[in-house]
Coordinates of C-alpha atoms in Angstrom, one line a residue:
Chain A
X1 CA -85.4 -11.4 -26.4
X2 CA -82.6 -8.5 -25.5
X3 CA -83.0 -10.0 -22.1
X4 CA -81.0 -13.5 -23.4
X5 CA -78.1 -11.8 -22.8
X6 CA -78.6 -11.5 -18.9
X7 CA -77.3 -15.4 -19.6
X8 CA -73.9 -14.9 -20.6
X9 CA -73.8 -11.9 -17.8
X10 CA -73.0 -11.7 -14.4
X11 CA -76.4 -9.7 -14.2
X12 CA -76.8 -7.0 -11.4
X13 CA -80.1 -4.9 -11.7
X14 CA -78.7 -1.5 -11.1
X15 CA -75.8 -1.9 -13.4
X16 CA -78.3 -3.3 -16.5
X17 CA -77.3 -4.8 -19.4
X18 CA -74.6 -2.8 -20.4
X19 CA -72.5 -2.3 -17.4
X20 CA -73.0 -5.8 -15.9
X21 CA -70.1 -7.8 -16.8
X22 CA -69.2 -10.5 -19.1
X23 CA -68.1 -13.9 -18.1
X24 CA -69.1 -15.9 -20.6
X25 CA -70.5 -19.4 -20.3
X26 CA -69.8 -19.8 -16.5
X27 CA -73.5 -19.4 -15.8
X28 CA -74.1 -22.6 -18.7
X29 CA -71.3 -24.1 -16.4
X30 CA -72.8 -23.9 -13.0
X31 CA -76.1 -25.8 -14.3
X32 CA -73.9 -28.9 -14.3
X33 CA -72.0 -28.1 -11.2
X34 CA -75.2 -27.2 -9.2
X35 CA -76.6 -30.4 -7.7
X36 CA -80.0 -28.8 -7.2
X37 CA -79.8 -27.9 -11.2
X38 CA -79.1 -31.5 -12.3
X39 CA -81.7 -32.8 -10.4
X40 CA -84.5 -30.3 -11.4
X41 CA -83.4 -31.4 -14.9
X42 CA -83.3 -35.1 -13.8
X43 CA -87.0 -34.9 -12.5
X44 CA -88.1 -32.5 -15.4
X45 CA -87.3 -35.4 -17.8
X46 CA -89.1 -38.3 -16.1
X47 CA -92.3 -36.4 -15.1
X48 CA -92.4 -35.1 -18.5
X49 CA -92.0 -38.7 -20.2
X50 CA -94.1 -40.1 -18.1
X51 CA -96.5 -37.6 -18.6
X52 CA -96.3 -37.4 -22.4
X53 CA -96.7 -41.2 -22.7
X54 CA -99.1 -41.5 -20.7
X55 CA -101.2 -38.6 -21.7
X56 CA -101.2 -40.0 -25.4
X57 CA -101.8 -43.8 -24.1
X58 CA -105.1 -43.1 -21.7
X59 CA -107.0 -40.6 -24.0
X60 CA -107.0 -43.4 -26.8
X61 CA -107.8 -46.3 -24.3
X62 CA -110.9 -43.8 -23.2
X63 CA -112.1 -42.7 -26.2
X64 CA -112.2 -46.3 -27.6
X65 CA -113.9 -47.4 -24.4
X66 CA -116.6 -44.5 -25.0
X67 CA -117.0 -45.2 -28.7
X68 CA -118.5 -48.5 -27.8
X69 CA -121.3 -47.0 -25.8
X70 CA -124.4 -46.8 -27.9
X71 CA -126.8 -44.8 -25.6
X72 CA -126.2 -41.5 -27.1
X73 CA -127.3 -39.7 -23.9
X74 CA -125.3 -40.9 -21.5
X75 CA -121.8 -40.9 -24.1
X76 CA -122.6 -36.8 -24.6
X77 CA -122.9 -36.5 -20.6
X78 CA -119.7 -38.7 -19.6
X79 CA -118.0 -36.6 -22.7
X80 CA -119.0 -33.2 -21.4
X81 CA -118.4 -33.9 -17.3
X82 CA -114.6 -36.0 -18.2
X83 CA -113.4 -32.6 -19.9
X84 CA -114.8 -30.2 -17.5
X85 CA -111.6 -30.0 -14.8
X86 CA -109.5 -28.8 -18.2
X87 CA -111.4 -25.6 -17.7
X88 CA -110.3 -24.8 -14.2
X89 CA -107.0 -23.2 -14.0
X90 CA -104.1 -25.5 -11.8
X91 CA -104.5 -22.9 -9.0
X92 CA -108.0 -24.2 -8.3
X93 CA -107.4 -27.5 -9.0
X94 CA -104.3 -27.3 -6.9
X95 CA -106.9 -26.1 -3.9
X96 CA -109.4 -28.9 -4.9
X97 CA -105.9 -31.6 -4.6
X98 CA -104.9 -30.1 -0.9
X99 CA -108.4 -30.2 -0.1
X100 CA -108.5 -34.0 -1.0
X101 CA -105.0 -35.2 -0.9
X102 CA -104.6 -33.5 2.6
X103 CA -104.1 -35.9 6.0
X104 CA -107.8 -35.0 7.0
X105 CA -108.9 -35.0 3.4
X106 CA -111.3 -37.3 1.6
X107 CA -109.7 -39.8 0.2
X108 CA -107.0 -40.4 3.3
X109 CA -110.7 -40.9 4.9
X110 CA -111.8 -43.5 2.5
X111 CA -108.4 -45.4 2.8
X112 CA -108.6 -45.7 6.3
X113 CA -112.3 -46.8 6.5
X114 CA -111.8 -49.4 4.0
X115 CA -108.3 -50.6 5.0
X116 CA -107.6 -49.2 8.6
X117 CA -104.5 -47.5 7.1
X118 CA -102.9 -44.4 8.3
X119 CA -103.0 -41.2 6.5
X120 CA -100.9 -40.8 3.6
X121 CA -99.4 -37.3 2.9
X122 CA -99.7 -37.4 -0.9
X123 CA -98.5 -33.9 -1.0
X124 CA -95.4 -34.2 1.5
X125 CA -93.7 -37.5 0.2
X126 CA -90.8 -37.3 -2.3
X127 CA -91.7 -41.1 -3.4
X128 CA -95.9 -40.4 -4.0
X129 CA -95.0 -36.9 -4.9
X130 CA -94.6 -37.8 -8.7
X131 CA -97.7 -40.4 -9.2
X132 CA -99.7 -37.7 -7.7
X133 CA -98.6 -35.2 -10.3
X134 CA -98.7 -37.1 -13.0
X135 CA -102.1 -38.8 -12.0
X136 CA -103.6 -35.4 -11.2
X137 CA -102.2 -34.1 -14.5
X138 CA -103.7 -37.3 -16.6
X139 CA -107.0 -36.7 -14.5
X140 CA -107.4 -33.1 -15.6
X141 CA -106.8 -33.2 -19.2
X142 CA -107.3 -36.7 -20.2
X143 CA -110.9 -35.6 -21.4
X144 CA -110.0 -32.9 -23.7
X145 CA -107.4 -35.3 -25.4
X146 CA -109.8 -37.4 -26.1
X147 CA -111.9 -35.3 -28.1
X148 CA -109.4 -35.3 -30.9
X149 CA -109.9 -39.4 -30.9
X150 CA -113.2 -39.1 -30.7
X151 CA -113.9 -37.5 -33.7
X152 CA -111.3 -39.6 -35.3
X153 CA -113.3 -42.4 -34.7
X154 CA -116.6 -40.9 -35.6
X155 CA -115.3 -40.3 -38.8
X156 CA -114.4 -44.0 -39.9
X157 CA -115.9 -45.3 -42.7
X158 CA -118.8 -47.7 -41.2
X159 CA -118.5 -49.8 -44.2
X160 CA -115.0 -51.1 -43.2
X161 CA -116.8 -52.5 -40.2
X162 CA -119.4 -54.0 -41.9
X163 CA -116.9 -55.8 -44.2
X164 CA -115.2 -56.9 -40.9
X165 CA -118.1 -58.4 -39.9
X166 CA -119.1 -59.8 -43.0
X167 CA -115.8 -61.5 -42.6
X168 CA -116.7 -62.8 -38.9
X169 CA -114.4 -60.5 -37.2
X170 CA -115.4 -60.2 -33.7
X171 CA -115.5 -56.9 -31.7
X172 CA -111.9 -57.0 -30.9
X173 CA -110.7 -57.4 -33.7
X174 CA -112.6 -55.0 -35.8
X175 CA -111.3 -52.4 -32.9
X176 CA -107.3 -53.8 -33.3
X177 CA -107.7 -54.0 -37.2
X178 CA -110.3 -51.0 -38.1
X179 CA -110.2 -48.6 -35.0
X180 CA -106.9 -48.6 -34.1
X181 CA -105.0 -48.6 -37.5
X182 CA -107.5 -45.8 -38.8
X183 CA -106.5 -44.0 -35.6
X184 CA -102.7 -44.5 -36.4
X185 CA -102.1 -41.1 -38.0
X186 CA -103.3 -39.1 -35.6
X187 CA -102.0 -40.7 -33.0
X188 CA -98.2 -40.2 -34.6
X189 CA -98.6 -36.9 -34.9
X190 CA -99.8 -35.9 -31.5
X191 CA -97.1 -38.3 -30.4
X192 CA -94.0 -36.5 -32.0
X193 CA -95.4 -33.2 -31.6
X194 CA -95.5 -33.7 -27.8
X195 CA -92.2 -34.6 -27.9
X196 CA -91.5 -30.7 -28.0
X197 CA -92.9 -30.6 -24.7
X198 CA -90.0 -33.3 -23.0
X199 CA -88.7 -30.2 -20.5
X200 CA -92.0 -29.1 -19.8
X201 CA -93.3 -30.5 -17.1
X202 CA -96.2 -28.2 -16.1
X203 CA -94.5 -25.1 -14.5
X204 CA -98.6 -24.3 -12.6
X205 CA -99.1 -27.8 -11.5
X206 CA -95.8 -28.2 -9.7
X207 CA -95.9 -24.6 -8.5
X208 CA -99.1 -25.0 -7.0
X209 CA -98.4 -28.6 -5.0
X210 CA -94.9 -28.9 -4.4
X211 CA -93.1 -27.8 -1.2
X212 CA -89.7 -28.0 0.1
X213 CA -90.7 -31.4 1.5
X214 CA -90.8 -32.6 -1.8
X215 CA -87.8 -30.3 -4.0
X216 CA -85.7 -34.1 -4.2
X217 CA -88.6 -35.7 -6.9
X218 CA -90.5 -32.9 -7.4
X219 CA -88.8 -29.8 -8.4
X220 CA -88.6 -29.1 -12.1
X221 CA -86.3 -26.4 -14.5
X222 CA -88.9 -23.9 -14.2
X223 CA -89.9 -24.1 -10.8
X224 CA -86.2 -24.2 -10.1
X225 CA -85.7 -20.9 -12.5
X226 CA -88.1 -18.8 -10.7
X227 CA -86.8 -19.8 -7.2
X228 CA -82.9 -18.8 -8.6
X229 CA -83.9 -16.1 -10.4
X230 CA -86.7 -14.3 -8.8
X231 CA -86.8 -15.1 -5.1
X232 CA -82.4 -15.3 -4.8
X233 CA -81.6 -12.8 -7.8
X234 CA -79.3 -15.0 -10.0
X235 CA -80.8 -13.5 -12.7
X236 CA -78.1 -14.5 -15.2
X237 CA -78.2 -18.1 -13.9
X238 CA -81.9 -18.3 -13.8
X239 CA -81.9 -17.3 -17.5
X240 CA -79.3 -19.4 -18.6
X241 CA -81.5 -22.1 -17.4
X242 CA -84.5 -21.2 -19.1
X243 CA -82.3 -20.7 -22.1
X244 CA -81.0 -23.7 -21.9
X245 CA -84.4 -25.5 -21.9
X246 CA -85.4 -23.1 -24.8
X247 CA -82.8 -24.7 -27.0
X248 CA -83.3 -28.1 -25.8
X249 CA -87.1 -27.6 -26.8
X250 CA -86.3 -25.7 -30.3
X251 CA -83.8 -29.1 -31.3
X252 CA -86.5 -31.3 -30.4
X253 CA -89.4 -29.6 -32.1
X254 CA -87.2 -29.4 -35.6
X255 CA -87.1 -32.8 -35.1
X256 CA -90.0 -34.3 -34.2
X257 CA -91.1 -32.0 -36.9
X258 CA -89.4 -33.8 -39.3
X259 CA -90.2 -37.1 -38.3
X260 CA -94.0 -36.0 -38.4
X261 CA -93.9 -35.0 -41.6
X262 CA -91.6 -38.1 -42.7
X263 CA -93.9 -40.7 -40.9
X264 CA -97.5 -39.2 -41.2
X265 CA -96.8 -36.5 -43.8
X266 CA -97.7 -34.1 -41.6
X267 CA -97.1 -30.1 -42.2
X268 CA -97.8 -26.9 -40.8
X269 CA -95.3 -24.6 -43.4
Chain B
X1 CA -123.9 -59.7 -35.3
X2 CA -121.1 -58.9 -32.4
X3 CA -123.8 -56.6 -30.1
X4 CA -125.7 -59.5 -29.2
X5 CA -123.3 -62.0 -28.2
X6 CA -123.3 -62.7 -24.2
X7 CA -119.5 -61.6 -24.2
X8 CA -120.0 -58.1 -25.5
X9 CA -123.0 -57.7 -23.2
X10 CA -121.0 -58.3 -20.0
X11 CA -118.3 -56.2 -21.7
X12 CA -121.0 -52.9 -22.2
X13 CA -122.7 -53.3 -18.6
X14 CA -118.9 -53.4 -17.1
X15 CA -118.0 -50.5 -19.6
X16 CA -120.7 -48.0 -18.4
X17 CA -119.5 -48.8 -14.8
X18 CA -116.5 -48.2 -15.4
X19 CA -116.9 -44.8 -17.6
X20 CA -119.7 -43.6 -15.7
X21 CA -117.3 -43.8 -12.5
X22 CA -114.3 -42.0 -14.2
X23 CA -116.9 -39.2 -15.0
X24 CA -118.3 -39.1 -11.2
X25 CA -114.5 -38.6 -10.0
X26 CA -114.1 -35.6 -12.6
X27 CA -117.7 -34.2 -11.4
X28 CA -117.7 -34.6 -7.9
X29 CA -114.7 -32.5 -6.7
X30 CA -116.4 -29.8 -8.5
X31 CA -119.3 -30.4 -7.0
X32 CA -117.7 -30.7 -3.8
X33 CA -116.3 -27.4 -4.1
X34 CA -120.0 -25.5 -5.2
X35 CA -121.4 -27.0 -2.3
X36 CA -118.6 -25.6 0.0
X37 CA -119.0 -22.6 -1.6
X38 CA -122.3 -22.1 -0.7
X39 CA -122.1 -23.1 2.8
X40 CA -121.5 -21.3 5.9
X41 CA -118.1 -21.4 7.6
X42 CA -118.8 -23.3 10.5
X43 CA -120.0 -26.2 8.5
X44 CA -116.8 -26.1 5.9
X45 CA -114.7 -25.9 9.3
X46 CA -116.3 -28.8 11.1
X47 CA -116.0 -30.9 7.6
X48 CA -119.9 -31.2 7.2
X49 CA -120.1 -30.2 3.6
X50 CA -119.5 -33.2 1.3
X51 CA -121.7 -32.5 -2.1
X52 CA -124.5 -30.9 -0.7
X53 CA -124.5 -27.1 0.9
X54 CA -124.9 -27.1 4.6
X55 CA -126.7 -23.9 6.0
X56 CA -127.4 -22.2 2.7
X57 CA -126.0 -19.5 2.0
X58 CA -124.2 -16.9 -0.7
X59 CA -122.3 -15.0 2.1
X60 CA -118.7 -16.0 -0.2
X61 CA -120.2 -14.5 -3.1
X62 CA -121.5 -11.5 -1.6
X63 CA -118.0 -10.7 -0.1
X64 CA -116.4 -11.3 -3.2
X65 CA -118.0 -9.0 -5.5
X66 CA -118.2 -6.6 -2.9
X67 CA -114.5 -6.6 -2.4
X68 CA -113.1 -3.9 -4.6
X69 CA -109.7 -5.8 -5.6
X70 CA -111.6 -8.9 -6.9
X71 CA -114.0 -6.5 -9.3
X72 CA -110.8 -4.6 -10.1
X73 CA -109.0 -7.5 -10.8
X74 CA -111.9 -9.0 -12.8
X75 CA -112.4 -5.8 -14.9
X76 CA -108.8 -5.9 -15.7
X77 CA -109.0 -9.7 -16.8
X78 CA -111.9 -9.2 -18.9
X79 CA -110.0 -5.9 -20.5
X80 CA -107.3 -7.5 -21.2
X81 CA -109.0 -10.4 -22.8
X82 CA -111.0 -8.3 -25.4
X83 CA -108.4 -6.1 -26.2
X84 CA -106.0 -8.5 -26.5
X85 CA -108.1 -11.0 -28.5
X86 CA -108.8 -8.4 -30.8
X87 CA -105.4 -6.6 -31.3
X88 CA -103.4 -10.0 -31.4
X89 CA -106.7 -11.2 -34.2
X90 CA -106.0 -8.2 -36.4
X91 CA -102.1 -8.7 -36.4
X92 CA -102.3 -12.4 -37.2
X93 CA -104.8 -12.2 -39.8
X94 CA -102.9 -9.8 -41.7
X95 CA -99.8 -11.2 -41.5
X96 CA -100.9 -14.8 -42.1
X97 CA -102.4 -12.6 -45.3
X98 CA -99.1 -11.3 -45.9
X99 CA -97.3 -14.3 -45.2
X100 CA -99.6 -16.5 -47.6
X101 CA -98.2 -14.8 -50.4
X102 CA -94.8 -15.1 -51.8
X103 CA -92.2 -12.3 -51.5
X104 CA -88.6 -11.8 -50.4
X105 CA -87.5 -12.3 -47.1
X106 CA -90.9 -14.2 -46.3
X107 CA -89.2 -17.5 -44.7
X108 CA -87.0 -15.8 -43.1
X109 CA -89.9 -13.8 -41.9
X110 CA -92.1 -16.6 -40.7
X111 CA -88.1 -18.1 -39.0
X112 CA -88.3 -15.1 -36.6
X113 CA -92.4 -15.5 -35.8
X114 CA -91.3 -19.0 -35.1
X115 CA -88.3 -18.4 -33.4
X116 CA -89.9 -15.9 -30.9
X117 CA -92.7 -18.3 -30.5
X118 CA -90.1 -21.1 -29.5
X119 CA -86.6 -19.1 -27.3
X120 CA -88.3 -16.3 -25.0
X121 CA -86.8 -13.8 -23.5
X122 CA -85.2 -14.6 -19.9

């Protein structure tokens, strides 16, 4: 924690913390002057968004899907494959993408035996850069989210349905009126406790796929942080960054906190 | 009842389709990557591998447990695990102890666990 201070320093490692000298809030400053700054922040936001809603969106959408499937045997194997990639760490999943994603990889292959098309470089264009992230991201944990929803649904009371259908309610609507409302708590408070996570857009992912092809769409604060900080030495600026973040996280957890506990009377302490 | 009706049934058989395929495209890359990890170079090189091995063999996995950094690394991983699992168990458990009772200075305590947990440091 000590090492805050590096943010409000002009840092240099062989004079440490107490020689290096003082200048205040310049290094907050320069993250707005910077345009590389602005834009890792610009492109931290929307992948994260995007991410966050989607994340909470396809893990329902899948779980409900699975919950209709009565052979129990083949709903424990689709359950147990869809969460394995969660296991693998982003470095070799990151391999498995730019094995795959590559211009002689698989699915460039497919494309161009079903449509003729040329190769795409997922990897190297600032437009697809983002999907791919984002898709890649959803692909990898969308299984373990779904657990949570899962069980939430396993544990509805199956006498609600059967009034449903005592009152000629059709599958659809005994998923829109039973399913989905019995869901609702849960779902609020996975959706306003991810909301700490709006600047953190997956420092491993993006670390492991991006290149300087891509830094326009695809670089986020952290990535950004490391590559000031570690690789050019700004050390005071990279840690006003990642300070920065830190606060902009801490506001956002107290208050989707609070709106957790207001909506779904939800509490940790 | 609504599991008999034609509707639903063309709903289920598109369902497991559908399911089943998002499963095979989580399953596959891994398998992908088993199979090229059991084959020899030549084959990985000339993209023959797909989701079965090509030439047979455990020539990767000899050379990685053979090579000293990867052991080192991995007994270094593993210590760090254990220990670490079990030092950072003891702490929280007693003072998630502590903290469960009441006392002075206990939410201003469980501010600074939080805070830590929430501002690191540069």
């Amino acid at each position: 924690m000590v090492g805050l201070v590096m943010a409000f320093q002009d840092y240099k490692p062989w004079l440490g913390l107490t020689g290096s000298t003082w200048i205040g809030w310049d290094n907050f400053a320069r993250i707005f002057q910077y345009k590389e700054a602005t834009q890792a922040i610009t492109n931290t936001l929307i992948i994260a968004v995007i991410k966050i809603i989607v994340g909470i969106i396809v893990p329902i959408f899948m779980a409900i899907l699975l919950s209709e499937i009565r052979n129990m045997g083949v709903k424990k194997s689709i359950q147990t494959l869809v969460y394995l990639p969660h296991f693998l760490s982003w470095v070799t999943v990151a391999g498995i993408m730019i094995d795959i994603l590559g211009l002689d990889g698989g699915i460039n292959h497919f494309l161009s035996n079903l449509f003729g098309s040329k190769p795409i470089f997922f990897l190297g264009d600032p437009v697809l850069f983002r999907p791919t992230v984002i898709i890649s991201d959803l692909w990898k944990n969308f299984g373990f989210g779904m657990i949570v929803y899962l069980a939430v649904i396993t544990g509805i009371d199956p006498s609600y349905y059967e009034a449903a259908e005592i009152d000629g309610a059709s599958r659809w609507q005994q998923i829109r009126h039973v399913t989905l409302p019995s869901m609702m708590p849960m779902i609020i408070v996975i959706a306003t406790l991810s909301l700490g996570n709006i600047l953190d857009a997956g420092f491993d992912q993006i670390f492991n796929l991006y290149n300087p092809l891509v830094y326009s769409t695809g670089d986020i604060i952290d990535t950004y942080v490391y590559r000031s900080s570690l690789l050019n030495g700004q050390y005071g600026f990279g840690t006003a960054v990642g300070l920065f973040k830190s606060g902009i996280s801490f506001i956002l957890i107290v208050v989707s906190y609070r709106i957790a506990y207001k909506v779904a009377n939800y509490k940790i302490f | 009842m609504y599991h008999k009706s034609k509707g639903y049934k063309i709903f289920s058989f598109f369902n497991y389709i559908f399911l089943i395929l998002i499963a095979l495209s989580c399953f596959l890359p891994m398998l992908h990557l088993l199979a090229q990890s059991l084959s020899s170079k030549a084959a990985i090189n000339g993209n023959l591998v797909s989701f079965w091995p090509v030439d047979f063999n455990a020539d990767a996995y000899v050379k990685t447990f053979k090579n000293s950094n990867f052991t080192g690394s991995m007994q270094v991983s593993v210590f760090r695990t254990v220990l670490g699992t079990l030092i950072s168990m003891f702490i929280i458990t007693t003072a998630g102890y502590a903290l469960s009772k009441d006392f002075r200075g206990r939410n201003a305590l469980m501010w600074v666990f939080i805070f830590t947990m929430l501002f690191s440091g540069g």
